[in-house]
XYZ file of C-alpha atoms in Angstrom:
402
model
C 45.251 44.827 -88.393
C 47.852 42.115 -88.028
C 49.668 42.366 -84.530
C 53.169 43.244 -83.744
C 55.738 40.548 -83.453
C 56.259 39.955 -79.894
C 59.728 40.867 -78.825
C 61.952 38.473 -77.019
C 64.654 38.873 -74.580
C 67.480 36.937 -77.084
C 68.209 40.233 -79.104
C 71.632 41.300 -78.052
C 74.588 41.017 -80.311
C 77.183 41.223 -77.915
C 75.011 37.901 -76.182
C 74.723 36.328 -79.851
C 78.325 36.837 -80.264
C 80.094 35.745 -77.100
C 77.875 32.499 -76.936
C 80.021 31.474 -79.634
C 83.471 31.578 -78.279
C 84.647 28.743 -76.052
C 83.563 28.909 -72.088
C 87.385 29.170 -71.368
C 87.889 31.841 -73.563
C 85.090 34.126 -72.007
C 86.498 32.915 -68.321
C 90.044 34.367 -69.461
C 88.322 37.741 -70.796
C 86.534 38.171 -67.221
C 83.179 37.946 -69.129
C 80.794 35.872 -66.341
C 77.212 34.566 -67.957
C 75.608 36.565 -65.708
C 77.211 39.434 -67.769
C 75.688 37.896 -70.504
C 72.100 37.830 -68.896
C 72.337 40.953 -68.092
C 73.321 42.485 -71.704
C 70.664 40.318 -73.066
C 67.949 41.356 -70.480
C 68.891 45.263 -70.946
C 69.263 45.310 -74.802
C 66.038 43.359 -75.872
C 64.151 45.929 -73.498
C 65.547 48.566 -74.926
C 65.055 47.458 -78.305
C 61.504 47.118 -77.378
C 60.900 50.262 -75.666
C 62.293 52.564 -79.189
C 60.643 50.171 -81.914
C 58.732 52.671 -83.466
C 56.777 50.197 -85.425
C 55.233 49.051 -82.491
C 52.292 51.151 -81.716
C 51.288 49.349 -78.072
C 51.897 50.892 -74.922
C 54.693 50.300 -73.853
C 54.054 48.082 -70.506
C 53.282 45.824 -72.752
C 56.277 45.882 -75.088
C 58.091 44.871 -71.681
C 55.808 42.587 -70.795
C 56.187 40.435 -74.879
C 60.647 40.849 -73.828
C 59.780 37.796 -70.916
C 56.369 36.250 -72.627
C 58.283 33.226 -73.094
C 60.952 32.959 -71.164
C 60.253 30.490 -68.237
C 60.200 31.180 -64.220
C 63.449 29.743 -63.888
C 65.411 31.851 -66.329
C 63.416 35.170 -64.891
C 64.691 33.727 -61.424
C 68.697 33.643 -63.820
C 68.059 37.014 -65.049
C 67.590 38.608 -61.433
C 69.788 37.001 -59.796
C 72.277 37.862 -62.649
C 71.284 41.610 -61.618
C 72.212 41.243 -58.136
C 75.711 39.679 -59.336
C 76.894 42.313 -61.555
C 75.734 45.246 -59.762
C 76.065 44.135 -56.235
C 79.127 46.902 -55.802
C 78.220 50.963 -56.877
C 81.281 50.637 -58.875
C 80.600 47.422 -61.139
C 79.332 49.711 -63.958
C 81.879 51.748 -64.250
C 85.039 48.686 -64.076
C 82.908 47.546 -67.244
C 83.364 50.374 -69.064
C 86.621 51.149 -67.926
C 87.947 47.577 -68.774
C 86.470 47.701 -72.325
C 88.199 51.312 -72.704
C 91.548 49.814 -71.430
C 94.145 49.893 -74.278
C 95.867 46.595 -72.457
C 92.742 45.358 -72.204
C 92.116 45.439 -75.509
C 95.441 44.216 -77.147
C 95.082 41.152 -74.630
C 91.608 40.668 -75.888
C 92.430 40.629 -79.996
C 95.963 38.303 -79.207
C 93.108 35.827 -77.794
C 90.758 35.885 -79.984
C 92.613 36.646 -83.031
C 91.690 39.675 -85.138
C 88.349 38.315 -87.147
C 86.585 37.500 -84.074
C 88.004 40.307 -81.778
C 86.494 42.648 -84.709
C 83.305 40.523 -84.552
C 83.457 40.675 -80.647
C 83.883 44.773 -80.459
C 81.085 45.315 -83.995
C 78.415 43.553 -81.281
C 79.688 45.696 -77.896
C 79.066 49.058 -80.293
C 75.971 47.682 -81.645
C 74.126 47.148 -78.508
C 76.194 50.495 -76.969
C 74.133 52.081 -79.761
C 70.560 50.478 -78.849
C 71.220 51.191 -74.891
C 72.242 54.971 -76.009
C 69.222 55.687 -78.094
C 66.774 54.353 -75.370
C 68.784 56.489 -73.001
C 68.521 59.749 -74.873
C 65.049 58.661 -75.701
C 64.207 58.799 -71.993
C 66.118 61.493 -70.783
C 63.800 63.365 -73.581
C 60.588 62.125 -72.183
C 61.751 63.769 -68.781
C 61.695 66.817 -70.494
C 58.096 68.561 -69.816
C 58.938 67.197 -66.411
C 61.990 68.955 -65.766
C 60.153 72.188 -67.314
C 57.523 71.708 -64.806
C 59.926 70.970 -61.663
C 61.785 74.093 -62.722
C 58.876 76.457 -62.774
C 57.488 75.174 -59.244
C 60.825 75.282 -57.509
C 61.575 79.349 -58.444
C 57.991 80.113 -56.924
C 59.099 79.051 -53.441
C 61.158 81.271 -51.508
C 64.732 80.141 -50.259
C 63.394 80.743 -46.425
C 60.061 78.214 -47.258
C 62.809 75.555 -49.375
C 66.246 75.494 -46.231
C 64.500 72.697 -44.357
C 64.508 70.364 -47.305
C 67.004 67.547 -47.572
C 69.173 68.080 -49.548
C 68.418 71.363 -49.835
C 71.587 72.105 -51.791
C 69.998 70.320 -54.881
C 67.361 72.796 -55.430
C 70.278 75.560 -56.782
C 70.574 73.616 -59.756
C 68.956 74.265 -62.770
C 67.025 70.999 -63.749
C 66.769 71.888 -67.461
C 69.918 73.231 -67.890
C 71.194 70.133 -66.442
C 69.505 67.798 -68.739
C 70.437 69.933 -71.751
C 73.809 69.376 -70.615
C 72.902 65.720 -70.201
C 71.453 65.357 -73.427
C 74.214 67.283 -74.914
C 76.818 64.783 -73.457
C 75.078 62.035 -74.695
C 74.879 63.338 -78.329
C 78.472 64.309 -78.729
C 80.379 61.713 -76.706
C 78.525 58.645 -77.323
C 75.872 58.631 -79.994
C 78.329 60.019 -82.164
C 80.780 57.161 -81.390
C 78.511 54.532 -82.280
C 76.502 52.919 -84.576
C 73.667 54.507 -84.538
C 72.205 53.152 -88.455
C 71.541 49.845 -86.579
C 69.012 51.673 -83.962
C 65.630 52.667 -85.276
C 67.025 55.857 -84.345
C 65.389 59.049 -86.646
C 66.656 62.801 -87.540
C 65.497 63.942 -84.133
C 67.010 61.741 -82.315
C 70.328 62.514 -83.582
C 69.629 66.458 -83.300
C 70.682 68.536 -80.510
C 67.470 69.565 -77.894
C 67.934 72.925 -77.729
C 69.827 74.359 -80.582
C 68.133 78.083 -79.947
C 68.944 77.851 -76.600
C 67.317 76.515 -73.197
C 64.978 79.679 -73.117
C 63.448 78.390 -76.298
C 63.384 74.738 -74.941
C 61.346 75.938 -71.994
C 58.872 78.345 -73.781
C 57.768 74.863 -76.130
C 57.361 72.497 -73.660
C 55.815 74.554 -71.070
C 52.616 74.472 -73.356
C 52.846 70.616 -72.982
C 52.654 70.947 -69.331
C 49.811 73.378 -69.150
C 47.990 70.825 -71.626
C 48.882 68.228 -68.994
C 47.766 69.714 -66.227
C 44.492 70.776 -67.647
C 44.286 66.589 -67.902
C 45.006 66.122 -64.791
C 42.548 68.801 -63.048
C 40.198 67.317 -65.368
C 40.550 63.636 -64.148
C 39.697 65.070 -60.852
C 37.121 67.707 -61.686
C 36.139 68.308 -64.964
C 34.073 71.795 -64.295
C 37.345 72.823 -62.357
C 38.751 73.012 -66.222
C 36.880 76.385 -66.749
C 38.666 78.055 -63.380
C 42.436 77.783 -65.657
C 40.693 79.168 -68.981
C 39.006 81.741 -67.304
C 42.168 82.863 -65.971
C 43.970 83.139 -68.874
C 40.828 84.978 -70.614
C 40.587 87.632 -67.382
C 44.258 88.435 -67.840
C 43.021 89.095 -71.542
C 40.471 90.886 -71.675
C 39.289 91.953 -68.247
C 40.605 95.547 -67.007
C 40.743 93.709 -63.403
C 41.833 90.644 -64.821
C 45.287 90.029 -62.390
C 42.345 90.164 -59.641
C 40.145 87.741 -61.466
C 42.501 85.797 -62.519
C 44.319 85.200 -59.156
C 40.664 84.645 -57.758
C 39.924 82.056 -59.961
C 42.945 79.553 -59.395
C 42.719 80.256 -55.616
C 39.488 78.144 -55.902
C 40.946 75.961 -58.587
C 43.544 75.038 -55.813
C 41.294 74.884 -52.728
C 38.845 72.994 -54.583
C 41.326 70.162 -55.833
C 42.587 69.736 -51.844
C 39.395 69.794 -50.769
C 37.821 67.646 -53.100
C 40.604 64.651 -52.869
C 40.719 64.233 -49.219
C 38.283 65.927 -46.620
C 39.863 67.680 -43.948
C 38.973 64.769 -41.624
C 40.957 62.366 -44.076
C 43.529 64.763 -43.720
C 43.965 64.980 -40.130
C 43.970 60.777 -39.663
C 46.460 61.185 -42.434
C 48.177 64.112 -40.123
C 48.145 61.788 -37.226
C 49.291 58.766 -39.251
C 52.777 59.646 -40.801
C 53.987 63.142 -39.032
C 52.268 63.434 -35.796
C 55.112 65.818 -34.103
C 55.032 68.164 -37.241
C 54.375 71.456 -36.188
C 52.790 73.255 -38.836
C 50.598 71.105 -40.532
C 47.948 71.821 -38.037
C 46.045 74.839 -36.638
C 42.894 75.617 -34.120
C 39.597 77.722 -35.849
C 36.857 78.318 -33.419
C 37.804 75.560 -31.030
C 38.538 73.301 -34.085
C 41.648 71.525 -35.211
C 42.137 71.608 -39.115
C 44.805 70.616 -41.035
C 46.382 73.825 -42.639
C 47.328 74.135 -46.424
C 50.401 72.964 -46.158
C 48.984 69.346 -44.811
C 46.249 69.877 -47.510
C 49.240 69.793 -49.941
C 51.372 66.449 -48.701
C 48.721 64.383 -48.335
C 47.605 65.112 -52.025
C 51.052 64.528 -53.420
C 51.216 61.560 -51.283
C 47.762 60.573 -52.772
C 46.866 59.449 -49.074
C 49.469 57.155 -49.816
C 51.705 56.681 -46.212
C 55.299 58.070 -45.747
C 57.955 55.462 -46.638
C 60.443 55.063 -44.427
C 64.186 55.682 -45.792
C 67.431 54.801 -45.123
C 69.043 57.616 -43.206
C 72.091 59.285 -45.069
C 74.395 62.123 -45.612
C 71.891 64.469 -46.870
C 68.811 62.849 -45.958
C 67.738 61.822 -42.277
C 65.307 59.612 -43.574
C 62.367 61.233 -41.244
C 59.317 63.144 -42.414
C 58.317 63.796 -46.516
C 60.639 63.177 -49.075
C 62.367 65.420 -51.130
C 60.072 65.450 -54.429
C 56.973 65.012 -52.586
C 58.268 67.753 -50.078
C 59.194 70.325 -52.130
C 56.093 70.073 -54.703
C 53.982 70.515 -51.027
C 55.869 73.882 -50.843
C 55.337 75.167 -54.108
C 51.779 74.613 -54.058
C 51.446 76.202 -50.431
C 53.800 79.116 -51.885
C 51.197 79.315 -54.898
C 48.348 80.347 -53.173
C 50.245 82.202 -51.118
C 51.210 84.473 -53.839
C 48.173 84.287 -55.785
C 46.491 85.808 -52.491
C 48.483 88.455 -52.345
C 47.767 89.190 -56.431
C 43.769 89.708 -55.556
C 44.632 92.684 -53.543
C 47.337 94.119 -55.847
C 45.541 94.269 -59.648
C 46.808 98.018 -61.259
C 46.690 96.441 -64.396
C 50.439 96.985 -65.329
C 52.336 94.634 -67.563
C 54.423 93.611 -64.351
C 51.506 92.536 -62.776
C 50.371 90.463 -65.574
C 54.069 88.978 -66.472
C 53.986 87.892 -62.654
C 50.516 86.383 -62.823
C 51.502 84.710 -65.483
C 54.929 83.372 -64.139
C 52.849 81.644 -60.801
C 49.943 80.530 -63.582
C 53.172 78.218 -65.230
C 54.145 77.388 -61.332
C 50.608 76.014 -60.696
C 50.381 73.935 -63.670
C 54.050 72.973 -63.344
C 53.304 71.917 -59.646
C 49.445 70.496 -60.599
C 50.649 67.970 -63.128
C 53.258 66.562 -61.002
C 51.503 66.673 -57.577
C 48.464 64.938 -59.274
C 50.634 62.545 -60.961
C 52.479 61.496 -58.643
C 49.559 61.523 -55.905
C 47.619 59.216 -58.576
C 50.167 56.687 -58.785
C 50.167 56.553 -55.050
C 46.381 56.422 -54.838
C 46.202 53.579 -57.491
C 47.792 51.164 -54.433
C 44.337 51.505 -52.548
C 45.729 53.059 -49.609
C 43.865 56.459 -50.053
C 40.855 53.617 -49.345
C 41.765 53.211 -45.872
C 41.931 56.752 -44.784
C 39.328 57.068 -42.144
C 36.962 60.025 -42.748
C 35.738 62.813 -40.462
């Protein structure tokens, strides 16, 4: 099978077409080479990352953009970065200059009305290649978002007021990126041209034409089939506990009881088995010493309690990162995702230990079971994912062990 054609970085129109207007002419128009860099370095990646005939993953489709462009132009290209969007702003007095009316009229007296035609054709044209990888990836969030969602109503508002910013939890993630995606669709896909993208049909369709309930009920599946992955990267028997959950609330008469029983264990097991309570403590001790709840005496003992269990598995042992203090954020203790993911899997088990005790076998029952199930796999596939991405630095390594 004959490989795909490496993609290079010299694939932007609006780059092909303003390299052939005169220096001066560019200087007049406020259009800097590092401009130029940039558009070129942000197109061809984009170009790469939706080329549907291009079947490899797609670290390496980024990887072919730079295969042969030389140390000293990557060294251009970044620097180029740090020029353009040294100010917050800098984005948006690009697109506000190209939107100008004056601006415009200035431009096509300049460059007379062939090439100013020429000029704006290669703007849309890459506008249309940036868009589509942009939609593309605010799609890919979307299981995500389902799974954030579903973890974040589980945890009570009393469990969620110490989290910075705490005000961000009240909105709806997926009805935000609906909105999102539905923005993008109507205001600037449909203003551009989108035949010159390898855009397809369901690209140009709206998300959620039967509405966000809809959305939700198809890609939850997705997450529960990624979270059975992920459980079964770290335990493979652990698999059965989530299937025989789902069968108990089936067909056992004390099947909320069963059930609840059975991913109690699933989630112990998972803490447990990734970082001994010894690893846990150094970990403790490491990165939040002055906490006072992520610690607890049995029997003359100090053990780390479940909450502790839960950061240092979304952290993946990893440490705490120190941030920039700001208006929502102090910068001290766990971050916000990390943080609140910790909650929701602390306010899991919480709940399901309270649904072992209270199995009448109503439909309520089941329908709440059920609800905490979609919490747990929601929470699961992010907590593991993100706490495998830290692990895969090697810092889980140094964790010393009880």
């Amino acid at each position: 099978m004959q490989e795909p054609v490496p993609v290079t970085i010299y694939q932007s129109s609006f780059a092909a077409c303003a390299r052939t207007l005169d220096p001066a002419l560019l200087e007049t128009l406020r259009i800097s080479e590092s401009a130029v860099l940039v558009m070129e370095a942000v197109v061809s990646l984009c170009k790469a990352l939706t080329n549907d005939s291009d079947q490899r993953p797609w670290q390496e489709r980024v990887e072919d953009c730079f295969s042969e462009v030389t140390e000293e132009r990557l060294k251009e290209i970044f620097q180029a970065f740090v020029d353009e969007f040294e100010g917050e702003q800098q984005l948006q007095r690009w697109v506000e200059r190209f939107k100008n009316q004056n601006y415009s009229s200035f431009a096509e007296r300049l460059l007379g009305a062939a090439s100013y035609k020429r000029f704006m054709d290669s703007l849309k044209q890459d506008g249309a290649v940036v868009a589509l990888a942009v939609r593309r990836g605010v799609r890919a969030l979307t299981p995500f978002v389902v799974a954030w969602n579903d973890a974040v109503k589980i945890s009570s508002q009393s469990q969620l007021k110490a989290v910075q910013p705490a005000n961000v939890l009240a909105v709806n993630a997926v009805e935000m990126l609906v909105s999102l995606d539905d923005f993008l669709g109507e205001k600037v896909l449909a203003a551009l041209p989108m035949e010159v993208t390898s855009a397809k049909g369901s690209d140009l369709a709206t998300l959620a034409p039967e509405g966000v309930d809809d959305l939700v009920t198809s890609f939850r599946s997705m997450v529960a089939e990624a979270s059975v992955k992920r459980v079964e990267r770290r335990n493979s028997p652990l698999v059965r506990k989530i299937r025989g959950a789902r069968d108990a609330l089936r067909f056992s008469e004390d099947g909320v009881s069963q059930a609840a029983n059975s991913l109690i264990e699933l989630l112990d097991r998972i803490m447990r088995e990734s970082f001994k309570p010894g690893e846990v403590l150094a970990w403790v001790d490491a990165n939040l010493p002055d906490a006072e709840d992520l610690t607890h005496e049995v029997q003359g003992q100090i053990r780390p309690t479940k909450r502790a269990e839960a950061l240092c598995l979304v952290y993946g042992g990893d440490p705490i990162t120190p941030r920039e203090a700001s208006e929502n954020d102090d910068g001290q203790g766990p971050d916000f995702i990390h943080d609140v993911i910790a909650i929701a899997l602390v306010s899991i088990r919480n709940q399901l230990q309270k649904m072992k005790h209270a199995d009448h076998g109503t439909p309520e029952e089941k329908g709440q079971l059920l609800s905490i199930l979609a919490a747990l796999e929601g929470a699961l596939m992010l907590g593991l994912t993100i706490g495998d991405l830290s692990a895969e630095s090697g810092a889980s390594e140094e964790l010393p062990a009880a």
